[in-house]
């Protein structure tokens, strides 16, 4: 008799195949679950392997649209970034996967959910068990690093990358061509945003719409031009430092374009508050796995509010590893005014006003300077 | 009899030549002052022009070392950036120039300091007055934008750039080659940091040291490889939006390298506090012209403290508009440990600990999920 | 012929009576406007004086409900406070007054709005002009300080209070009895909140509801028990320091009660974000007169979101200058659980989990301690 | 043969007596350690009990001066507070105790340190073991709550207090008299600060100096006048909400006085940064037990810098549960100027300047208002 039903997150790899075998050997009935969040995968092979190892069923759930619309769009809208460089690819996908697995577990009357992560230091035991149970191992030789792949990025870490001074080999990167091998001709294109969301891309006169299609096209542009590679040492939630390499073509482009459009249409002070608090906190809590939390809801509410007028077009150029803004425009906002910005115009502006503005700023600073003089520590000597 | 002595910030351009003539015509004695903060300039020509227009004296003050060591190094140490993209080139130089001008005024017994900025909307009057007084105008035709140049960057704004969708022409950029024209071979080099300051660059086996020389070499590497161009719409202190283009080769490189080294050697929580408060606030106050303020001193104190252990080497590659980190190392810090980071190791780590860590995090989150269930708004439906 | 129609903010005092006379003498037609934001006023006398001095019309607009519901409730919901002590009484009323004056101006076909503030340093001129024009001055001798009064507080500043070491005299305070004269028996009462808003007060078995009535009752309880006096030196927007005394009975009580209820029902991390970012920024921008701004709208949106579950009852005691929380309860939130909080219970909690939690926290801290040891600066010696 | 030497934090209570007996029964040699951080204790009785139960030695270490000078002074200098109300009494003492225990362990050649906290849910087992081993229990009946006592405060929690609506009984409070029983005459006194540290108190003409003596006198003033009681529900580090009552007489007074003096002498913008960043973060990390961390060092560095000029005198009144500021003065700072603050003076100020200041602020806000009009959502209708 079964000890119960388990919904197992199953990828077809060694780790999850091993726990699948182990769970069955322990007397559980196992329903395998695999989320399609845009990773490269031989879906049929995974299903075949799961069933051959004894799974009752293999569920493959296409979550790409939900991933883009529920999480990636929020990331774009707040210019999410962790420690100035990491665009959070893995962290963005995890909550979508986790929720779908729990739903699958409920729908399949499972008593448990399970993952197959080996855990730090457990690899030797894993390999021993897998060999003993004759669990089939991929015939392609294992790369000396580990990967995590989804619509947003591919991450590379561990193995030879644990030496932070070891440059990643050319063949490591899977989602971007080497900038040195990218085309000699730049790719020019434009992204149309509505309320902070990229809704259309125009490339070579062709329009692409639809949340997933737009994001995939940005991935392709980034891929072909080698855009979005980073190599960093980051601070993990648990307090360890860890080295990771990531190639994130489409989100690198979308983030830059959104950031640029905000320059044109978002009030400066709202932006400052959003940057210092919302962007910082949202990025950090996603990184720390706290998506399903009241604070994420609280921040999402601010993100949506601040994005209301982020509507317009950004023209861009991708070329050999980098992406450049060529120009931007918006009919939705009056905040930028060529007339007001012009040095030759006096629209709504009196030169005398700046005298007053500066004089008022100076009230406090003069006192500071006087105190420094009195203390024998004059600012002109500093 | 003289109405008094004026120390005038004089560049040899039309605006400052005009005010020089006007001040003299009003009965002032004028001492001209020009700071050398690394801009391109025909110094002898400026001096000759000042004297020919009636200045009593032309002072040219080389402030490059002070500029690098007092301000640029602070910017590097805190990864200063304004609105996610602008590296503050103009804002960094201004306080150094202003202080030197005030010192020059004191040393030359001046009663006043003066600048020659025309001010918004005043250009037509300026041109009329200059023509009337036959003030010599440069024979090279005026570019349809204005520039500001120093060791850190050259900025371009106004004129045709006031249309935010007008792509800057190829010939605008003076401090970087066009990425499309940059060499086909990448440039690999390394930067050595001590306490957050770049103290040595090694390029093609050659060592360069000295604060100004190091910074100039980074400028050259950036220049030759087209690194550091940005084109943005930014929020000015006075509440106007303004479009600016900047090429900032060396500081773009130095900032990235420093940021990267911090990943390896700076405690994650100190970094978070520094990023959210110090970096944000320092950048903003520099942008707003508040260098000589108690809050800048307060923040500098934090910057120096947080930089104490930022010592190590970052290996980099510049190539056609972008700069890449190839690796980093440090003997000064134990915070990154290959052993601790390794998935195969259990150094100082029990897998059971993570269970507890997650369980404690979950206390709060479970209550949140239960409340959502109770409210008929289950997280699995969200 | 009239130079135009002016809507003048008119209080009946010397300053506004003087400008009223001056505007008429300059040829303007003047419509006087007085907002009733809960201040003590002889409304009929003000109207009579305005008309006798030549105003075309005297508009008195009761804004109390709008004041409470649009602004005071937001202040309560975010526990607004400036520089740790000032509850912003004057700043809260100003936007409501300003908007109503502008509406009155539009409705009365005015071309201008005007105020009568004398401005720093202009008092001598004012008095001279008023004497010359025989503008009636109140027969009660002028107190040696200035006041601003509304539903929230009365402020006292200037005059003898400009010496920050001069203790305000007993007769200064108008909205609170002297704590030394307050009743010997405490006043116990309870406040019921819904979504962060005080909707009911129960005092001596009597229920009071209605936004204005509730707030006035809290004012009365505070008044009678001497609650809500502060005396501070604060930092003005323009950079000057200024000394102000404020008595703020009702809001002091409502803020404490709301704060207390949040302890019971608001998620800790949402609260932290709200405190550090929303409360701080909202208070500061109200103080600086920036109510009508996109950032205030942005923050209001967060305040309303974070207040959704702040529903419950707080029992309080006011006594001789202070207010104490006696207890609080809520049916709306499951976040506090007696069972979970109990030391005797293990609900949802394994003691082993804390070991893991602490061990994970310690990963980073151990490295820090080891580095300190290595540097000869052991933490046990610190 | 001993299994090793243990340094046990020993208080003489049931929990620590039980573990002492258990450790010995398990074969360990035990050195008992008790920190004197100002709590009320019968020191001789504790020592006698420890030795009678088999401890090798009882170490009692007077840490009061270190506690005041290393931690309490930092708390005062940054106005430390957690969740707007809790002054962190327990959290402030813990690091000092922990460090001293580790030092004692090293000096006594111990192999282990130990505490005797029972842990959540373990009380029943504890009582069973203690009865079995005949460990002497205090003859005074146990109060239905638990306490933690040190120089700063006494905390009360658990037991009957787990119901957050249960008002603490009168006899609970040990460090303050009931405000209803406090003297009818107020106590007036003054505190002298140097660099943010209270260095002298003058009460009834008597001067008290010395870090511990000053703090104890403030405790006495607070005690006698019933100052410093709070009753809150707070958010624990682990995510649980917990109800605590605290009486904190001296620190409540010292914090208010310091805060007040800062109004007079600390630059407003430095204060804003310190408040939002240092005070918030320092308080939170102390609460979370992270004193021995690089971020605490980082923040301490800022606290000391910002306190440099906080020198002056604050005059105060304590009366029946509350403390009032009567006035403040400083010779150390020029930031407050009666002349500058005066409405009758124009020192360093032109009324026209404010026009310019306001006009510049309005550039951004006018655009916002115009956009709202265009959107059919006029601010006058809001």
PDB file of N, CA, C and O in Angstrom, chain B residues 310-329:
ATOM      1  N   UNK B 310      38.469  47.228   0.709  1.00  0.00           N
ATOM      2  CA  UNK B 310      38.248  47.022  -0.724  1.00  0.00           C
ATOM      3  C   UNK B 310      39.598  47.064  -1.449  1.00  0.00           C
ATOM      4  O   UNK B 310      39.940  48.007  -2.146  1.00  0.00           O
ATOM      5  N   UNK B 311      40.333  45.994  -1.245  1.00  0.00           N
ATOM      6  CA  UNK B 311      41.690  45.865  -1.752  1.00  0.00           C
ATOM      7  C   UNK B 311      41.774  44.576  -2.553  1.00  0.00           C
ATOM      8  O   UNK B 311      41.372  43.523  -2.066  1.00  0.00           O
ATOM      9  N   UNK B 312      42.250  44.683  -3.783  1.00  0.00           N
ATOM     10  CA  UNK B 312      42.342  43.492  -4.632  1.00  0.00           C
ATOM     11  C   UNK B 312      42.502  43.887  -6.086  1.00  0.00           C
ATOM     12  O   UNK B 312      42.751  45.060  -6.396  1.00  0.00           O
ATOM     13  N   UNK B 313      42.376  42.913  -6.947  1.00  0.00           N
ATOM     14  CA  UNK B 313      42.631  43.117  -8.375  1.00  0.00           C
ATOM     15  C   UNK B 313      41.416  42.669  -9.180  1.00  0.00           C
ATOM     16  O   UNK B 313      40.847  41.610  -8.907  1.00  0.00           O
ATOM     17  N   UNK B 314      41.036  43.470 -10.168  1.00  0.00           N
ATOM     18  CA  UNK B 314      39.964  43.089 -11.083  1.00  0.00           C
ATOM     19  C   UNK B 314      40.534  43.045 -12.497  1.00  0.00           C
ATOM     20  O   UNK B 314      41.210  43.985 -12.938  1.00  0.00           O
ATOM     21  N   UNK B 315      40.325  41.923 -13.170  1.00  0.00           N
ATOM     22  CA  UNK B 315      40.777  41.777 -14.556  1.00  0.00           C
ATOM     23  C   UNK B 315      39.607  42.095 -15.482  1.00  0.00           C
ATOM     24  O   UNK B 315      38.491  41.626 -15.265  1.00  0.00           O
ATOM     25  N   UNK B 316      39.872  42.898 -16.499  1.00  0.00           N
ATOM     26  CA  UNK B 316      38.794  43.435 -17.327  1.00  0.00           C
ATOM     27  C   UNK B 316      39.112  43.329 -18.813  1.00  0.00           C
ATOM     28  O   UNK B 316      40.282  43.208 -19.213  1.00  0.00           O
ATOM     29  N   UNK B 317      38.077  43.413 -19.589  1.00  0.00           N
ATOM     30  CA  UNK B 317      38.201  43.451 -21.040  1.00  0.00           C
ATOM     31  C   UNK B 317      37.312  44.571 -21.575  1.00  0.00           C
ATOM     32  O   UNK B 317      36.111  44.615 -21.279  1.00  0.00           O
ATOM     33  N   UNK B 318      37.919  45.463 -22.388  1.00  0.00           N
ATOM     34  CA  UNK B 318      37.131  46.488 -23.078  1.00  0.00           C
ATOM     35  C   UNK B 318      37.040  46.089 -24.538  1.00  0.00           C
ATOM     36  O   UNK B 318      38.040  45.661 -25.137  1.00  0.00           O
ATOM     37  N   UNK B 319      35.824  46.223 -25.078  1.00  0.00           N
ATOM     38  CA  UNK B 319      35.647  45.800 -26.471  1.00  0.00           C
ATOM     39  C   UNK B 319      34.420  46.473 -27.079  1.00  0.00           C
ATOM     40  O   UNK B 319      33.306  46.248 -26.616  1.00  0.00           O
ATOM     41  N   UNK B 320      34.637  47.286 -28.040  1.00  0.00           N
ATOM     42  CA  UNK B 320      33.563  47.877 -28.872  1.00  0.00           C
ATOM     43  C   UNK B 320      32.367  48.360 -28.046  1.00  0.00           C
ATOM     44  O   UNK B 320      31.236  47.894 -28.227  1.00  0.00           O
ATOM     45  N   UNK B 321      32.636  49.284 -27.134  1.00  0.00           N
ATOM     46  CA  UNK B 321      31.538  49.946 -26.430  1.00  0.00           C
ATOM     47  C   UNK B 321      31.185  49.371 -25.081  1.00  0.00           C
ATOM     48  O   UNK B 321      30.372  49.952 -24.355  1.00  0.00           O
ATOM     49  N   UNK B 322      31.785  48.245 -24.711  1.00  0.00           N
ATOM     50  CA  UNK B 322      31.400  47.629 -23.451  1.00  0.00           C
ATOM     51  C   UNK B 322      32.652  47.191 -22.698  1.00  0.00           C
ATOM     52  O   UNK B 322      33.720  47.052 -23.284  1.00  0.00           O
ATOM     53  N   UNK B 323      32.482  46.985 -21.405  1.00  0.00           N
ATOM     54  CA  UNK B 323      33.606  46.490 -20.617  1.00  0.00           C
ATOM     55  C   UNK B 323      33.118  45.292 -19.807  1.00  0.00           C
ATOM     56  O   UNK B 323      31.994  45.282 -19.300  1.00  0.00           O
ATOM     57  N   UNK B 324      33.940  44.259 -19.767  1.00  0.00           N
ATOM     58  CA  UNK B 324      33.573  42.984 -19.155  1.00  0.00           C
ATOM     59  C   UNK B 324      34.547  42.658 -18.028  1.00  0.00           C
ATOM     60  O   UNK B 324      35.753  42.906 -18.150  1.00  0.00           O
ATOM     61  N   UNK B 325      34.010  42.055 -16.965  1.00  0.00           N
ATOM     62  CA  UNK B 325      34.880  41.566 -15.898  1.00  0.00           C
ATOM     63  C   UNK B 325      35.322  40.145 -16.266  1.00  0.00           C
ATOM     64  O   UNK B 325      34.487  39.291 -16.578  1.00  0.00           O
ATOM     65  N   UNK B 326      36.614  39.899 -16.209  1.00  0.00           N
ATOM     66  CA  UNK B 326      37.132  38.555 -16.515  1.00  0.00           C
ATOM     67  C   UNK B 326      37.412  37.750 -15.254  1.00  0.00           C
ATOM     68  O   UNK B 326      37.486  36.526 -15.294  1.00  0.00           O
ATOM     69  N   UNK B 327      37.602  38.440 -14.150  1.00  0.00           N
ATOM     70  CA  UNK B 327      37.896  37.756 -12.894  1.00  0.00           C
ATOM     71  C   UNK B 327      38.343  38.760 -11.862  1.00  0.00           C
ATOM     72  O   UNK B 327      38.596  39.921 -12.184  1.00  0.00           O
ATOM     73  N   UNK B 328      38.385  38.328 -10.626  1.00  0.00           N
ATOM     74  CA  UNK B 328      38.808  39.220  -9.540  1.00  0.00           C
ATOM     75  C   UNK B 328      39.408  38.386  -8.421  1.00  0.00           C
ATOM     76  O   UNK B 328      39.065  37.203  -8.250  1.00  0.00           O
ATOM     77  N   UNK B 329      40.302  39.028  -7.640  1.00  0.00           N
ATOM     78  CA  UNK B 329      40.953  38.324  -6.531  1.00  0.00           C
ATOM     79  C   UNK B 329      41.345  39.328  -5.458  1.00  0.00           C
ATOM     80  O   UNK B 329      41.459  40.512  -5.725  1.00  0.00           O
TER      81      UNK B 329
END
